[in-house]
XYZ file of C-alpha atoms in Angstrom:
492
model
C -46.339 -122.207 -75.392
C -45.701 -119.972 -72.367
C -45.117 -116.761 -74.295
C -47.327 -113.877 -73.200
C -49.679 -112.476 -75.840
C -48.754 -109.027 -77.142
C -52.187 -107.810 -76.011
C -55.045 -109.418 -74.131
C -58.327 -108.575 -72.362
C -59.581 -108.400 -68.795
C -62.414 -110.868 -68.110
C -65.820 -109.231 -67.801
C -67.900 -109.889 -64.649
C -69.650 -113.248 -64.927
C -67.818 -114.234 -68.137
C -66.894 -117.859 -68.804
C -63.830 -119.397 -70.434
C -65.255 -120.034 -73.952
C -66.638 -116.515 -74.341
C -63.416 -114.990 -73.033
C -61.265 -117.003 -75.440
C -63.537 -116.000 -78.314
C -63.110 -112.321 -77.506
C -59.331 -112.579 -77.125
C -58.940 -114.628 -80.336
C -61.092 -112.175 -82.286
C -59.134 -109.212 -80.964
C -55.699 -110.553 -81.910
C -56.872 -112.173 -85.170
C -56.243 -115.898 -84.541
C -58.527 -118.906 -84.305
C -59.858 -119.964 -80.881
C -58.203 -123.373 -81.322
C -54.776 -121.789 -81.821
C -55.266 -119.657 -78.725
C -56.416 -122.697 -76.752
C -53.298 -124.618 -77.849
C -51.115 -121.817 -76.535
C -53.017 -122.021 -73.236
C -52.537 -125.825 -73.089
C -56.288 -126.572 -73.159
C -57.274 -128.784 -76.149
C -56.740 -132.466 -76.686
C -55.463 -132.654 -80.263
C -57.998 -131.054 -82.594
C -60.823 -131.147 -80.054
C -61.739 -128.623 -77.396
C -63.102 -130.625 -74.391
C -66.046 -129.187 -72.481
C -64.734 -130.239 -69.075
C -62.369 -127.243 -69.062
C -65.471 -125.160 -68.447
C -66.046 -126.889 -65.092
C -62.547 -126.664 -63.652
C -58.956 -126.167 -64.781
C -56.053 -128.029 -63.244
C -53.179 -126.005 -61.804
C -50.877 -126.342 -64.832
C -53.588 -125.337 -67.309
C -54.659 -122.414 -65.158
C -51.054 -121.210 -64.805
C -50.355 -121.469 -68.532
C -53.597 -119.675 -69.401
C -52.749 -116.927 -66.906
C -49.275 -116.497 -68.396
C -50.436 -116.413 -72.020
C -53.415 -114.116 -71.424
C -51.732 -111.794 -68.879
C -54.116 -112.752 -66.059
C -53.870 -113.653 -62.419
C -54.644 -117.224 -61.325
C -57.795 -116.097 -59.510
C -59.037 -114.436 -62.703
C -58.487 -117.650 -64.681
C -60.284 -119.829 -62.141
C -63.085 -117.232 -62.096
C -63.784 -118.171 -65.728
C -65.004 -121.655 -64.676
C -68.433 -122.755 -63.495
C -67.002 -124.345 -60.375
C -65.939 -120.926 -59.120
C -69.039 -119.057 -60.280
C -71.519 -121.402 -58.545
C -69.610 -122.615 -55.459
C -72.605 -124.176 -53.678
C -74.081 -125.921 -56.714
C -73.821 -129.688 -55.934
C -73.288 -131.082 -59.483
C -70.103 -128.975 -59.715
C -68.559 -130.451 -56.572
C -65.766 -133.081 -56.786
C -67.871 -135.238 -54.437
C -71.499 -135.434 -55.543
C -74.184 -137.767 -54.158
C -71.520 -139.553 -52.124
C -69.238 -140.323 -55.066
C -66.034 -138.774 -56.326
C -66.463 -137.425 -59.855
C -63.963 -136.185 -62.388
C -64.179 -132.953 -64.391
C -65.480 -135.046 -67.279
C -68.240 -136.526 -65.084
C -69.265 -133.014 -64.061
C -69.317 -131.837 -67.663
C -71.513 -134.766 -68.694
C -74.023 -134.378 -65.897
C -77.453 -133.407 -67.169
C -77.695 -130.665 -64.541
C -74.766 -128.763 -66.063
C -75.416 -127.410 -69.553
C -71.837 -127.449 -70.822
C -73.009 -128.660 -74.250
C -74.829 -125.395 -75.038
C -75.650 -121.985 -73.602
C -78.848 -120.052 -73.195
C -78.475 -116.359 -73.947
C -80.093 -112.921 -73.897
C -79.785 -111.131 -77.285
C -80.211 -107.763 -75.540
C -77.279 -108.465 -73.201
C -75.118 -109.509 -76.156
C -76.107 -106.297 -77.968
C -75.351 -104.166 -74.892
C -71.786 -105.529 -74.729
C -71.170 -105.866 -78.483
C -68.849 -102.845 -78.543
C -66.439 -104.302 -75.988
C -62.996 -105.262 -77.360
C -63.343 -108.611 -79.112
C -67.130 -108.666 -78.952
C -69.968 -109.331 -76.467
C -69.893 -111.144 -73.136
C -71.457 -114.594 -72.652
C -72.573 -114.872 -69.033
C -71.584 -117.972 -67.088
C -74.986 -118.226 -65.403
C -76.576 -118.871 -68.815
C -74.938 -122.320 -68.779
C -76.790 -123.514 -65.680
C -80.342 -124.918 -65.750
C -81.695 -122.656 -63.025
C -81.109 -119.547 -65.181
C -83.956 -119.146 -67.647
C -84.696 -115.410 -67.706
C -82.761 -112.138 -67.875
C -83.562 -109.871 -64.898
C -82.074 -106.839 -66.633
C -84.265 -107.047 -69.737
C -87.206 -108.928 -68.154
C -87.349 -111.631 -70.794
C -86.963 -115.383 -70.973
C -83.639 -116.361 -72.449
C -83.208 -117.752 -75.950
C -81.359 -120.986 -76.624
C -81.431 -121.610 -80.358
C -79.940 -119.717 -83.263
C -82.845 -118.085 -85.172
C -81.231 -119.030 -88.490
C -80.129 -122.673 -88.139
C -82.127 -123.607 -84.992
C -79.139 -125.340 -83.383
C -78.655 -124.764 -79.635
C -76.162 -121.935 -79.219
C -72.575 -122.858 -78.433
C -73.382 -126.488 -79.246
C -71.706 -128.557 -81.910
C -75.224 -129.306 -83.153
C -76.364 -132.133 -85.349
C -75.216 -133.635 -88.621
C -77.307 -133.683 -91.773
C -78.273 -137.294 -90.955
C -79.743 -136.239 -87.617
C -76.999 -137.570 -85.343
C -75.527 -135.196 -82.790
C -71.886 -134.269 -83.075
C -69.604 -134.674 -80.049
C -69.703 -131.526 -77.920
C -66.851 -129.017 -77.866
C -66.196 -126.078 -75.598
C -66.103 -123.819 -78.680
C -67.718 -125.235 -81.838
C -65.906 -124.677 -85.156
C -62.774 -123.729 -83.194
C -60.693 -123.075 -86.323
C -63.121 -120.460 -87.673
C -62.425 -116.739 -87.349
C -65.795 -115.356 -86.202
C -67.167 -112.559 -84.078
C -68.081 -113.701 -80.553
C -71.783 -113.066 -81.272
C -71.907 -115.227 -84.401
C -73.413 -118.725 -84.412
C -70.639 -121.302 -84.787
C -72.804 -124.300 -85.704
C -71.967 -126.078 -88.978
C -75.350 -127.041 -90.454
C -73.841 -129.523 -92.934
C -70.647 -131.576 -92.819
C -67.430 -130.707 -91.049
C -66.178 -129.072 -94.241
C -69.070 -126.624 -94.459
C -68.796 -123.069 -93.192
C -70.407 -122.202 -89.842
C -73.865 -120.633 -89.775
C -72.339 -117.266 -88.689
C -75.727 -115.674 -87.931
C -75.439 -112.785 -85.439
C -77.120 -113.646 -82.139
C -76.932 -110.124 -80.678
C -80.185 -108.993 -82.314
C -82.308 -107.277 -79.632
C -85.362 -107.332 -81.899
C -86.011 -111.028 -81.247
C -89.308 -111.631 -79.432
C -89.804 -113.969 -76.483
C -92.075 -114.430 -73.472
C -91.824 -112.319 -70.365
C -91.361 -114.324 -67.155
C -94.131 -114.411 -64.576
C -93.506 -113.188 -61.036
C -93.410 -116.824 -59.902
C -90.718 -117.627 -62.489
C -88.631 -114.652 -61.362
C -88.921 -115.759 -57.744
C -87.987 -119.357 -58.602
C -84.816 -118.284 -60.408
C -83.817 -115.965 -57.554
C -84.331 -118.759 -55.044
C -82.310 -121.310 -57.029
C -79.491 -118.902 -57.884
C -79.196 -117.812 -54.243
C -78.856 -121.430 -53.138
C -76.095 -122.045 -55.703
C -74.063 -119.170 -54.247
C -74.902 -119.386 -50.546
C -73.518 -121.128 -47.487
C -76.330 -120.001 -45.179
C -79.135 -122.173 -43.842
C -82.019 -122.727 -46.225
C -85.607 -123.938 -45.859
C -87.147 -126.872 -47.729
C -90.517 -128.544 -47.126
C -90.938 -126.609 -43.903
C -87.603 -127.575 -42.316
C -84.157 -125.910 -42.251
C -81.400 -127.438 -44.354
C -78.258 -126.515 -46.290
C -78.324 -124.919 -49.770
C -76.749 -128.072 -51.210
C -79.453 -130.317 -49.778
C -82.137 -127.884 -50.971
C -80.745 -128.146 -54.509
C -80.718 -131.940 -54.224
C -84.378 -131.627 -53.206
C -84.910 -129.720 -56.446
C -83.525 -132.657 -58.401
C -85.595 -135.189 -56.431
C -88.772 -133.157 -56.949
C -88.053 -132.859 -60.671
C -87.661 -136.637 -60.803
C -90.959 -137.098 -58.935
C -92.887 -134.811 -61.297
C -91.487 -136.188 -64.545
C -91.503 -139.867 -63.527
C -95.171 -139.917 -62.541
C -96.594 -137.603 -65.222
C -99.479 -137.234 -66.119
C -100.726 -138.561 -62.773
C -98.782 -135.731 -61.115
C -100.724 -133.159 -63.124
C -103.868 -134.155 -61.237
C -102.179 -133.240 -57.946
C -101.104 -129.813 -59.258
C -104.100 -129.141 -61.476
C -104.104 -125.408 -60.626
C -100.401 -124.809 -61.288
C -99.443 -122.420 -64.085
C -97.923 -123.471 -67.407
C -98.528 -127.196 -67.016
C -98.596 -127.356 -70.816
C -94.890 -126.563 -70.887
C -94.117 -129.238 -68.281
C -96.197 -131.749 -70.231
C -94.308 -130.913 -73.451
C -90.988 -131.625 -71.732
C -92.190 -134.931 -70.266
C -93.592 -135.958 -73.639
C -90.136 -135.437 -75.136
C -88.590 -137.659 -72.460
C -91.043 -140.449 -73.246
C -90.202 -140.501 -76.950
C -87.954 -143.159 -78.383
C -84.229 -142.255 -78.104
C -83.820 -142.112 -81.893
C -86.696 -139.634 -82.177
C -85.440 -137.531 -79.287
C -81.979 -137.205 -80.837
C -83.231 -136.032 -84.246
C -82.658 -132.562 -85.669
C -84.013 -129.760 -83.484
C -85.100 -132.189 -80.773
C -84.046 -131.450 -77.211
C -84.263 -134.907 -75.647
C -80.489 -135.223 -75.919
C -80.185 -132.331 -73.467
C -82.309 -134.195 -70.902
C -80.787 -137.643 -71.047
C -82.891 -139.113 -68.248
C -86.189 -138.340 -66.625
C -84.756 -136.238 -63.778
C -82.774 -133.889 -66.019
C -84.218 -130.420 -66.674
C -85.295 -129.240 -70.138
C -83.086 -127.147 -72.380
C -85.950 -124.951 -73.561
C -86.007 -121.918 -71.182
C -89.817 -121.684 -71.136
C -90.204 -125.352 -70.239
C -87.380 -125.029 -67.727
C -89.009 -121.984 -66.135
C -92.368 -123.762 -65.858
C -90.851 -126.894 -64.322
C -88.512 -125.117 -61.891
C -91.306 -122.768 -60.789
C -93.498 -125.745 -59.923
C -90.600 -127.411 -58.091
C -89.876 -124.310 -55.980
C -93.563 -123.852 -55.158
C -93.716 -127.423 -53.838
C -90.570 -127.054 -51.731
C -91.722 -123.718 -50.273
C -95.224 -124.948 -49.429
C -95.607 -125.688 -45.686
C -97.758 -128.661 -46.689
C -95.445 -129.657 -49.517
C -94.144 -132.733 -47.701
C -97.567 -134.428 -47.747
C -98.187 -133.404 -51.355
C -94.799 -134.676 -52.456
C -95.335 -137.949 -50.599
C -98.531 -138.467 -52.611
C -96.640 -137.858 -55.842
C -93.725 -140.129 -54.903
C -96.115 -142.907 -53.894
C -97.000 -143.221 -57.589
C -93.398 -143.924 -58.547
C -93.097 -147.705 -59.097
C -90.206 -149.365 -57.293
C -89.373 -151.241 -60.501
C -88.578 -148.042 -62.408
C -85.111 -146.537 -62.891
C -86.473 -143.304 -61.425
C -87.118 -145.018 -58.097
C -83.546 -146.320 -57.988
C -82.260 -142.824 -58.753
C -84.462 -141.430 -55.994
C -82.935 -143.874 -53.503
C -79.502 -142.650 -54.549
C -80.570 -139.019 -54.019
C -82.389 -139.587 -50.717
C -79.380 -139.633 -48.305
C -78.257 -136.272 -49.675
C -81.615 -134.487 -49.457
C -83.146 -132.396 -46.684
C -84.921 -133.856 -43.621
C -88.247 -132.782 -45.143
C -87.551 -134.639 -48.379
C -86.389 -137.732 -46.480
C -89.648 -137.677 -44.507
C -91.668 -137.316 -47.741
C -89.870 -140.298 -49.286
C -90.530 -142.396 -46.171
C -94.198 -141.392 -46.104
C -94.541 -142.215 -49.803
C -93.398 -145.794 -49.119
C -96.168 -146.180 -46.542
C -98.739 -144.709 -48.936
C -97.577 -147.057 -51.677
C -98.048 -150.100 -49.445
C -101.346 -148.934 -47.957
C -103.156 -147.386 -50.912
C -101.735 -149.262 -53.854
C -101.548 -152.726 -52.379
C -99.916 -155.738 -53.992
C -98.230 -155.092 -57.348
C -100.274 -157.674 -59.279
C -103.462 -156.511 -61.001
C -106.461 -158.759 -61.568
C -105.000 -161.084 -64.257
C -106.518 -160.637 -67.706
C -106.430 -163.910 -69.702
C -106.736 -164.012 -73.544
C -110.367 -165.179 -73.532
C -111.432 -163.641 -76.881
C -108.642 -164.568 -79.295
C -110.074 -164.626 -82.819
C -113.308 -162.978 -81.690
C -112.118 -159.349 -81.620
C -109.930 -157.375 -84.029
C -107.318 -155.553 -81.909
C -106.819 -152.943 -84.638
C -110.405 -151.765 -84.059
C -109.931 -151.158 -80.325
C -109.435 -147.423 -79.539
C -107.145 -146.330 -76.711
C -110.126 -144.716 -74.948
C -113.421 -146.603 -75.262
C -116.355 -144.763 -76.899
C -119.698 -144.268 -75.126
C -121.373 -147.010 -77.184
C -118.912 -149.562 -75.779
C -118.231 -148.186 -72.320
C -121.722 -147.842 -70.825
C -121.284 -150.985 -68.634
C -118.492 -149.098 -66.851
C -120.882 -146.296 -65.884
C -122.628 -148.672 -63.494
C -119.445 -149.301 -61.498
C -119.086 -145.897 -59.797
C -115.370 -145.902 -60.532
C -112.928 -143.351 -62.030
C -114.494 -142.988 -65.515
C -111.580 -141.892 -67.673
C -109.082 -144.312 -66.121
C -111.625 -147.155 -66.383
C -112.104 -146.521 -70.110
C -108.367 -146.478 -70.713
C -107.765 -149.547 -68.572
C -110.645 -151.400 -70.255
C -109.121 -150.709 -73.679
C -105.829 -152.192 -72.489
C -107.601 -155.269 -71.136
C -109.568 -155.744 -74.369
C -106.274 -155.935 -76.240
C -105.015 -158.480 -73.696
C -108.247 -160.486 -74.091
C -107.646 -160.520 -77.860
C -103.859 -160.863 -78.122
C -102.634 -161.971 -74.703
C -99.409 -160.514 -73.375
C -98.594 -157.970 -70.678
C -100.291 -154.688 -69.813
C -97.245 -152.762 -70.991
C -97.288 -154.494 -74.373
C -101.028 -153.846 -74.775
C -100.549 -150.174 -73.840
C -97.735 -149.793 -76.386
C -99.956 -151.381 -79.026
C -102.633 -148.741 -78.333
C -100.121 -145.889 -78.308
C -100.673 -145.149 -74.608
C -97.678 -143.412 -73.056
C -95.912 -144.910 -70.023
C -97.120 -141.976 -67.917
C -100.765 -142.516 -68.873
C -100.404 -146.265 -68.264
C -98.964 -145.609 -64.817
C -101.773 -143.180 -63.977
C -104.456 -145.710 -64.965
C -102.685 -148.597 -63.209
C -102.317 -146.852 -59.850
C -105.869 -145.494 -59.875
C -107.556 -148.728 -60.969
C -105.471 -150.844 -58.602
C -106.592 -148.819 -55.599
C -110.222 -148.852 -56.770
C -110.187 -152.644 -57.342
C -109.164 -153.246 -53.727
C -112.566 -152.070 -52.518
C -114.949 -155.008 -51.860
C -116.709 -156.322 -54.940
C -115.127 -153.949 -57.448
C -112.735 -156.422 -59.095
C -115.497 -158.971 -59.728
C -117.944 -156.329 -60.996
C -115.247 -154.967 -63.295
C -114.639 -158.395 -64.826
C -118.349 -158.771 -65.526
C -118.418 -155.336 -67.172
C -115.420 -156.247 -69.330
C -117.171 -159.367 -70.587
C -120.202 -157.282 -71.576
C -117.952 -154.727 -73.313
C -116.271 -157.543 -75.249
C -119.702 -158.760 -76.372
C -120.670 -155.243 -77.481
C -117.410 -154.854 -79.400
C -117.858 -158.258 -81.083
C -121.422 -157.397 -82.115
C -120.165 -154.101 -83.554
C -117.714 -156.027 -85.748
C -114.555 -155.064 -83.838
């Protein structure tokens, strides 16, 4: 259809395509899907999210004709236009050509849902067709509202589904994303469109423009981090990262590389940044990433929004905590050395290391230097990858079910004589006791004890470096034999 609507609306500053279509559809009394069909946007009965990233020339022209807009106004409703320097929205990203669909599916573009400020929605609720949904709310570097000095919300208070998402089914599986969920429903632009039950159930319809909702206020560091990231996504000027000048695009790639470094090496990384604020929020995000995929994808979980370890969290508080730490590292004149220490704990066998190698050519000179220094630290401080082998010497003598994941004082006193890292030694000794009883790999023994991959990595790196010092490996083996005897005598 190329017929012009009898009446339409001017886009509001910062508005995105889905919010604009909702307002127009509500004003003229049709469903968003019908309006989208007239604009040539959907594919059958679905409403693909990639239209949010960019529109091709024919779709943009048809939308302009139907909605009485200029072409520049239509393109201004897409993320690609609103964040011109943001690398994940570029047709060429990390050296590869990507389609609109690739951009929409990238974990650094939140096309599947939108954060929001209830106060902003309330302030614009009286506009024709309803309130304005800001485009910046769809991007992971926007986690607070400067106007109302509050962290953004991201879930409907009634049904708890992420706003503007298609949400989850009653069986816990996530529905395929759509640009506008429940596109056939006639709802106000501020109403939640998630269908809590089956596809035949009515949408939640809870009003999200309730300014009485309570949330945290951002810290000054969080405000600064968002300003820094948003400026880079809109700037073409030279930027600074790890003490050296670079482009905004390379700075933002540094942000992704630093996020990968923090999340891939957690909780060992927490020891490096022990004085950073809100580490509890970062830890909660990393814990979600380490859960099994089925658990992460369950109702009200947010692991599906962070599909791999370098993707930012959906929760605005966790996102603010993580991005604030990232910006502090990149702005620190000594950040290159600190980051090299963190990256040196990233095993070359992990997927995160391979992703880092893909990011490296597109990062700043400071980040490239940190990655190179980390390789030297890994070779010098960590040494050969093999640990002192732990044979199954006590099969049938110990009950593995009685071995705790952190040895108690009554078992661990032989370790106190070693002058080693106490907590890591107790954790590592528990892993080795399981190997002595059951055989198998360190990873299998750690899983048996419920030790997370991050905690296993922390213990492995620390103990490996300590064992390289003369006499430590042999003394440790003697201590383990004594611990096994203590455990056997205790009836373990």
